[in-house]
Amino acid sequence: MICSVENLELADLIARKNKSKQPGIIEHDKNREANIQQLHESLVNKTYKTSQYTTFTIYEPKERIIFRLPYFPDRITHHAVMNILEPVFVSMFTADTYSCIKKRGIHAAAYAVRNVLKDIPGTQFCLKLDIRKFYPSVNHEVLKQLLRRKIKDQDLLWLLDGIIDSADGLPIGNYLSQYFANFYLSYFDHWIKEVLKVRYYFRYADDLVILSGDKQYLHQLLSQIRQYLQLNLKLEVKQNYQIFPVGSRGIDFVGYVFFHTHTRLRKRIKQSFARMLAGNPNPASIASYNGWASHCDSKHLLKTLLHD
C-alpha cells in the first residue's frame, strides 16, 4: 500500500539519500514521526494536495524552468508512489528505451547503438528526431487514460490525478515527471516495435533514433510517427528532425557521436571537460569525465587533455 506508514518511512529513507543536510530534510526531522503519521492520514482520508511549487531557471545544457516541491510532504509522497509503481512502469517499457530505468541509462544506450552499427548495410541511414516541448506538451487527459489502461486501483488513480493536475504539462524537476514521461511514450514504443516492426529503434526520454539501410523507408516512418503522435498523444515532432547518411555525419545521441568505425564524445562534453581541467579540477570531476570517455574511442582526446 502506498499510504502505509511502512512505505512512507521507506520513501523517506530513499528520498533523503545523500541529501541529509538539505534544509527541508533538517526541518522534517524535527517532527519526523508525526509528519509521517500526518501524511499517512492525509492519503487515507484523501485530503492530501500537492504543495505550491517554487521555480528556478537553469541555462546549461539549455534554458529550462525547473520546478521544486517541499521535501515534506511531496517528495516523500512521490517516492512512496514509485516504491510501488516502478515495477509496474518498467514492465511496460520495451528493451529499446533507456531513460529512468535501472541498469540501462546512457551508457547502455551507447553500447546498444554501437552494437547494431556492426550491421553496416542495415544502418546506412538514420532518422533522428525529438518532440517539440515534450514535458510542457504532455496532455493530462491522455496521460490519465493511459494510466487507467494499466492501473485499476481507484485510490491510487485519485492520488496520481492530483499530482498530474498540480501543474501544466509535466513539471521538469518533479521526481514523478520523468516516470510519467517515459510511461506516456511506452505505448508508442510498442507500436513502433510490434506494429511497424522497426528493427533498429532507440529512445532516450524524447530523443529518438531509427536506423535503416533504406532512406525512403525512414521518410515513410517519419510521416507515420508524426500522425501517431498527433492523433494519440497530442504531440508534435520538432522541426529539426534529420534523415542522413551515418557514414558522413555520425549519430549525435546520448552524449556521443556514433560512426560505423568509431565513437566520439559529443563536442559540448569535450568542451566542458577541457574547461573543467583548465579551472580547478577535483578528482571526482575528472573521474566523471573519464567515465564518459571510457565508453568511446578517446585515447587521443585523453592524452591531449590530461597531458597538455
Short mmCIF file of C-alpha atoms in Angstrom, two decimals:
data_model
loop_
_atom_site.label_atom_id
_atom_site.label_comp_id
_atom_site.label_asym_id
_atom_site.label_seq_id
_atom_site.Cartn_x
_atom_site.Cartn_y
_atom_site.Cartn_z
CA MET A 1 0.00 0.00 0.00
CA ILE A 2 1.38 3.39 -0.99
CA CYS A 3 -0.15 5.12 2.04
CA SER A 4 1.09 2.61 4.65
CA VAL A 5 3.34 4.04 7.34
CA GLU A 6 5.98 1.42 6.45
CA ASN A 7 6.06 2.51 2.82
CA LEU A 8 6.17 6.19 3.75
CA GLU A 9 9.09 5.56 6.12
CA LEU A 10 10.91 3.67 3.37
CA ALA A 11 10.20 6.51 0.92
CA ASP A 12 11.62 8.98 3.44
CA LEU A 13 14.83 6.97 3.70
CA ILE A 14 15.21 6.73 -0.10
CA ALA A 15 14.31 10.37 -0.78
CA ARG A 16 16.92 11.69 1.67
CA LYS A 17 19.81 9.59 0.38
CA ASN A 18 22.94 11.79 0.11
CA LYS A 19 20.80 14.87 0.89
CA SER A 20 20.59 14.81 4.68
CA LYS A 21 21.92 18.36 5.07
CA GLN A 22 19.20 19.96 2.96
CA PRO A 23 17.10 22.46 4.95
CA GLY A 24 13.82 20.71 4.10
CA ILE A 25 15.08 17.41 5.50
CA ILE A 26 16.52 19.02 8.63
CA GLU A 27 13.15 20.71 9.25
CA HIS A 28 11.25 17.47 8.61
CA ASP A 29 13.44 15.57 11.07
CA LYS A 30 12.32 17.82 13.92
CA ASN A 31 8.91 16.09 13.77
CA ARG A 32 9.63 13.08 11.60
CA GLU A 33 7.29 10.53 13.18
CA ALA A 34 4.42 12.99 13.48
CA ASN A 35 4.91 14.13 9.89
CA ILE A 36 4.82 10.58 8.54
CA GLN A 37 1.66 9.88 10.54
CA GLN A 38 0.08 13.11 9.26
CA LEU A 39 0.96 12.20 5.66
CA HIS A 40 -0.42 8.70 6.14
CA GLU A 41 -3.73 10.09 7.38
CA SER A 42 -4.00 12.68 4.60
CA LEU A 43 -3.51 9.95 1.96
CA VAL A 44 -6.00 7.59 3.60
CA ASN A 45 -8.59 10.39 4.04
CA LYS A 46 -7.85 11.83 0.58
CA THR A 47 -7.06 15.27 1.94
CA TYR A 48 -3.52 15.27 0.53
CA LYS A 49 -2.91 18.01 -2.01
CA THR A 50 0.32 18.84 -3.84
CA SER A 51 2.11 21.82 -2.29
CA GLN A 52 2.94 25.06 -4.06
CA TYR A 53 5.85 24.78 -6.49
CA THR A 54 8.84 27.08 -6.46
CA THR A 55 10.81 27.50 -9.69
CA PHE A 56 14.30 28.43 -10.83
CA THR A 57 15.97 28.58 -14.23
CA ILE A 58 18.98 26.65 -15.49
CA TYR A 59 20.87 27.63 -18.65
CA GLU A 60 23.01 24.55 -19.37
CA PRO A 61 22.74 22.46 -21.47
CA LYS A 62 19.79 24.67 -22.48
CA GLU A 63 17.49 27.14 -20.76
CA ARG A 64 14.79 25.41 -18.73
CA ILE A 65 12.47 26.25 -15.86
CA ILE A 66 12.91 23.73 -13.05
CA PHE A 67 10.06 23.07 -10.63
CA ARG A 68 10.66 22.18 -6.99
CA LEU A 69 8.37 20.84 -4.26
CA PRO A 70 8.94 20.73 -0.49
CA TYR A 71 10.63 17.63 0.89
CA PHE A 72 7.70 17.02 3.22
CA PRO A 73 5.10 16.01 2.25
CA ASP A 74 5.56 15.94 -1.52
CA ARG A 75 8.92 14.43 -2.30
CA ILE A 76 8.28 11.69 0.26
CA THR A 77 4.90 11.05 -1.38
CA HIS A 78 6.43 10.79 -4.85
CA HIS A 79 8.99 8.26 -3.65
CA ALA A 80 6.25 6.32 -1.88
CA VAL A 81 4.36 6.14 -5.19
CA MET A 82 7.42 4.92 -7.06
CA ASN A 83 8.20 2.26 -4.43
CA ILE A 84 5.02 0.57 -5.62
CA LEU A 85 4.69 1.72 -9.24
CA GLU A 86 8.25 1.39 -10.51
CA PRO A 87 7.95 -2.33 -11.37
CA VAL A 88 4.57 -1.65 -13.00
CA PHE A 89 6.06 1.09 -15.20
CA VAL A 90 9.22 -0.89 -16.01
CA SER A 91 7.11 -3.86 -17.11
CA MET A 92 5.59 -1.56 -19.76
CA PHE A 93 8.86 -0.36 -21.25
CA THR A 94 10.34 -2.02 -24.31
CA ALA A 95 14.00 -3.01 -24.42
CA ASP A 96 14.64 -0.03 -26.70
CA THR A 97 14.09 2.79 -24.17
CA TYR A 98 16.86 3.75 -21.79
CA SER A 99 15.99 6.72 -19.55
CA CYS A 100 14.84 6.34 -15.92
CA ILE A 101 15.37 2.57 -15.93
CA LYS A 102 17.80 0.87 -13.57
CA LYS A 103 20.72 -0.91 -15.27
CA ARG A 104 20.08 0.85 -18.58
CA GLY A 105 20.77 4.57 -18.86
CA ILE A 106 23.09 6.50 -21.16
CA HIS A 107 25.94 4.01 -21.39
CA ALA A 108 23.63 1.05 -22.04
CA ALA A 109 22.06 3.06 -24.87
CA ALA A 110 25.51 3.88 -26.25
CA TYR A 111 26.54 0.23 -26.15
CA ALA A 112 23.34 -0.82 -27.94
CA VAL A 113 23.85 1.71 -30.75
CA ARG A 114 27.47 0.68 -31.21
CA ASN A 115 26.43 -2.95 -31.36
CA VAL A 116 23.82 -2.54 -34.12
CA LEU A 117 26.18 -0.38 -36.19
CA LYS A 118 28.11 -3.60 -36.86
CA ASP A 119 25.32 -4.25 -39.39
CA ILE A 120 26.72 -1.69 -41.82
CA PRO A 121 24.29 -2.37 -44.74
CA GLY A 122 21.28 -2.22 -42.39
CA THR A 123 22.34 1.03 -40.71
CA GLN A 124 23.38 3.23 -43.63
CA PHE A 125 20.80 5.91 -42.79
CA CYS A 126 19.49 7.47 -39.58
CA LEU A 127 16.22 9.16 -38.69
CA LYS A 128 16.83 11.34 -35.65
CA LEU A 129 14.07 13.36 -34.04
CA ASP A 130 12.73 14.68 -30.80
CA ILE A 131 9.39 16.00 -29.63
CA ARG A 132 8.54 19.69 -29.56
CA LYS A 133 8.40 20.97 -25.95
CA PHE A 134 7.76 17.44 -24.74
CA TYR A 135 7.36 17.90 -20.98
CA PRO A 136 5.15 21.01 -21.22
CA SER A 137 3.09 19.38 -24.01
CA VAL A 138 2.08 16.20 -22.18
CA ASN A 139 -1.73 16.15 -22.22
CA HIS A 140 -3.20 15.40 -18.79
CA GLU A 141 -6.33 13.66 -20.02
CA VAL A 142 -4.36 11.42 -22.37
CA LEU A 143 -1.91 10.55 -19.58
CA LYS A 144 -4.76 9.71 -17.20
CA GLN A 145 -6.40 7.46 -19.77
CA LEU A 146 -3.12 5.65 -20.42
CA LEU A 147 -2.66 5.11 -16.67
CA ARG A 148 -6.16 3.66 -16.47
CA ARG A 149 -5.21 1.02 -19.01
CA LYS A 150 -2.64 -0.33 -16.56
CA ILE A 151 -3.85 0.71 -13.08
CA LYS A 152 -7.28 -0.18 -11.65
CA ASP A 153 -6.85 0.97 -8.03
CA GLN A 154 -9.16 4.00 -7.72
CA ASP A 155 -7.42 5.39 -4.63
CA LEU A 156 -4.08 5.34 -6.41
CA LEU A 157 -5.63 6.93 -9.52
CA TRP A 158 -7.06 9.70 -7.33
CA LEU A 159 -3.57 10.44 -5.98
CA LEU A 160 -1.93 10.33 -9.42
CA ASP A 161 -4.62 12.56 -10.93
CA GLY A 162 -3.98 15.19 -8.25
CA ILE A 163 -0.23 15.12 -8.82
CA ILE A 164 -0.69 15.32 -12.60
CA ASP A 165 -3.06 18.29 -12.33
CA SER A 166 -0.78 20.20 -9.95
CA ALA A 167 0.99 21.94 -12.88
CA ASP A 168 0.69 22.32 -16.63
CA GLY A 169 2.23 19.51 -18.67
CA LEU A 170 4.84 17.61 -16.68
CA PRO A 171 6.93 19.94 -14.48
CA ILE A 172 10.66 19.37 -15.08
CA GLY A 173 12.32 18.61 -11.75
CA ASN A 174 9.34 16.79 -10.30
CA TYR A 175 10.50 13.28 -9.30
CA LEU A 176 7.45 11.60 -10.83
CA SER A 177 7.60 13.58 -14.08
CA GLN A 178 10.44 11.53 -15.57
CA TYR A 179 8.50 8.32 -14.99
CA PHE A 180 5.22 9.75 -16.27
CA ALA A 181 7.09 10.97 -19.37
CA ASN A 182 8.57 7.56 -20.06
CA PHE A 183 5.21 5.90 -19.49
CA TYR A 184 3.47 8.43 -21.78
CA LEU A 185 5.57 7.18 -24.70
CA SER A 186 5.54 3.48 -23.79
CA TYR A 187 2.54 2.53 -25.95
CA PHE A 188 4.18 4.45 -28.80
CA ASP A 189 7.32 2.32 -28.30
CA HIS A 190 5.24 -0.87 -28.57
CA TRP A 191 3.56 0.46 -31.73
CA ILE A 192 6.97 1.18 -33.28
CA LYS A 193 8.31 -2.30 -32.50
CA GLU A 194 5.25 -4.53 -32.74
CA VAL A 195 3.03 -2.87 -35.35
CA LEU A 196 5.56 -1.16 -37.60
CA LYS A 197 8.18 -3.87 -36.91
CA VAL A 198 11.03 -1.36 -36.78
CA ARG A 199 14.26 -3.26 -36.22
CA TYR A 200 16.73 -0.62 -35.04
CA TYR A 201 15.00 1.81 -32.69
CA PHE A 202 16.38 3.68 -29.66
CA ARG A 203 14.69 6.15 -27.35
CA TYR A 204 16.20 8.17 -24.51
CA ALA A 205 13.46 10.38 -22.99
CA ASP A 206 12.04 12.12 -26.09
CA ASP A 207 15.15 11.69 -28.28
CA LEU A 208 14.54 9.04 -30.93
CA VAL A 209 16.97 7.31 -33.27
CA ILE A 210 15.91 4.85 -36.01
CA LEU A 211 18.42 3.17 -38.32
CA SER A 212 17.83 1.53 -41.69
CA GLY A 213 19.51 0.72 -44.97
CA ASP A 214 16.65 2.42 -46.84
CA LYS A 215 16.38 6.20 -46.78
CA GLN A 216 12.90 6.24 -48.34
CA TYR A 217 11.64 3.85 -45.65
CA LEU A 218 12.76 6.35 -42.98
CA HIS A 219 10.85 9.16 -44.70
CA GLN A 220 7.71 6.97 -44.66
CA LEU A 221 8.29 6.16 -40.97
CA LEU A 222 8.60 9.85 -40.13
CA SER A 223 5.19 10.50 -41.68
CA GLN A 224 3.61 7.63 -39.71
CA ILE A 225 5.28 8.74 -36.47
CA ARG A 226 4.03 12.31 -36.88
CA GLN A 227 0.49 11.07 -37.41
CA TYR A 228 0.57 8.69 -34.42
CA LEU A 229 1.99 11.29 -32.03
CA GLN A 230 -0.53 13.93 -33.08
CA LEU A 231 -3.61 11.69 -33.05
CA ASN A 232 -2.85 9.59 -29.98
CA LEU A 233 -0.64 11.72 -27.73
CA LYS A 234 -1.30 15.33 -28.86
CA LEU A 235 2.42 15.77 -29.52
CA GLU A 236 4.40 17.27 -32.42
CA VAL A 237 7.74 16.27 -33.91
CA LYS A 238 10.22 19.14 -33.60
CA GLN A 239 11.13 20.66 -36.94
CA ASN A 240 14.85 19.95 -36.53
CA TYR A 241 14.41 16.24 -37.39
CA GLN A 242 17.11 14.76 -39.65
CA ILE A 243 17.40 11.86 -42.09
CA PHE A 244 21.04 11.45 -43.07
CA PRO A 245 23.82 9.00 -44.00
CA VAL A 246 25.53 7.67 -40.88
CA GLY A 247 28.92 7.32 -42.56
CA SER A 248 29.38 11.02 -43.28
CA ARG A 249 27.51 12.63 -40.37
CA GLY A 250 27.57 10.33 -37.39
CA ILE A 251 24.67 9.95 -34.92
CA ASP A 252 24.70 12.55 -32.13
CA PHE A 253 22.88 10.73 -29.32
CA VAL A 254 23.20 10.35 -25.51
CA GLY A 255 26.40 12.38 -25.35
CA TYR A 256 28.29 10.59 -28.11
CA VAL A 257 28.64 10.75 -31.90
CA PHE A 258 28.45 7.27 -33.41
CA PHE A 259 30.01 6.16 -36.69
CA HIS A 260 30.35 2.66 -38.11
CA THR A 261 34.05 2.64 -37.37
CA HIS A 262 34.36 4.61 -34.15
CA THR A 263 32.57 6.64 -31.47
CA ARG A 264 33.44 10.13 -30.27
CA LEU A 265 32.41 12.24 -27.30
CA ARG A 266 29.88 14.94 -28.17
CA LYS A 267 31.64 18.26 -28.82
CA ARG A 268 29.91 20.06 -25.95
CA ILE A 269 31.05 17.41 -23.44
CA LYS A 270 34.64 17.65 -24.71
CA GLN A 271 34.48 21.42 -24.27
CA SER A 272 33.09 21.07 -20.73
CA PHE A 273 35.84 18.57 -19.91
CA ALA A 274 38.51 20.98 -21.15
CA ARG A 275 37.01 23.91 -19.20
CA MET A 276 36.87 21.85 -16.04
CA LEU A 277 40.54 20.84 -16.40
CA ALA A 278 41.55 24.43 -17.11
CA GLY A 279 39.87 25.58 -13.91
CA ASN A 280 40.32 23.94 -10.54
CA PRO A 281 39.61 20.26 -11.21
CA ASN A 282 38.82 17.84 -8.41
CA PRO A 283 39.29 14.05 -8.57
CA ALA A 284 35.53 13.37 -8.64
CA SER A 285 35.01 15.61 -11.69
CA ILE A 286 37.94 14.07 -13.53
CA ALA A 287 36.63 10.58 -12.74
CA SER A 288 33.19 11.52 -14.04
CA TYR A 289 34.53 12.72 -17.39
CA ASN A 290 36.88 9.73 -17.59
CA GLY A 291 33.79 7.58 -17.19
CA TRP A 292 32.20 9.27 -20.20
CA ALA A 293 35.40 8.89 -22.20
CA SER A 294 35.83 5.20 -21.32
CA HIS A 295 32.75 4.35 -23.38
CA CYS A 296 34.11 5.72 -26.65
CA ASP A 297 37.29 5.96 -28.70
CA SER A 298 39.03 8.63 -26.69
CA LYS A 299 42.69 7.72 -26.17
CA HIS A 300 43.91 10.66 -28.24
CA LEU A 301 41.44 13.05 -26.54
CA LEU A 302 42.52 11.98 -23.03
CA LYS A 303 46.20 12.22 -23.96
CA THR A 304 45.66 15.74 -25.29
CA LEU A 305 43.56 16.98 -22.36
CA LEU A 306 45.35 15.33 -19.46
CA HIS A 307 48.92 15.88 -20.57
CA ASP A 308 48.79 19.39 -22.04
#
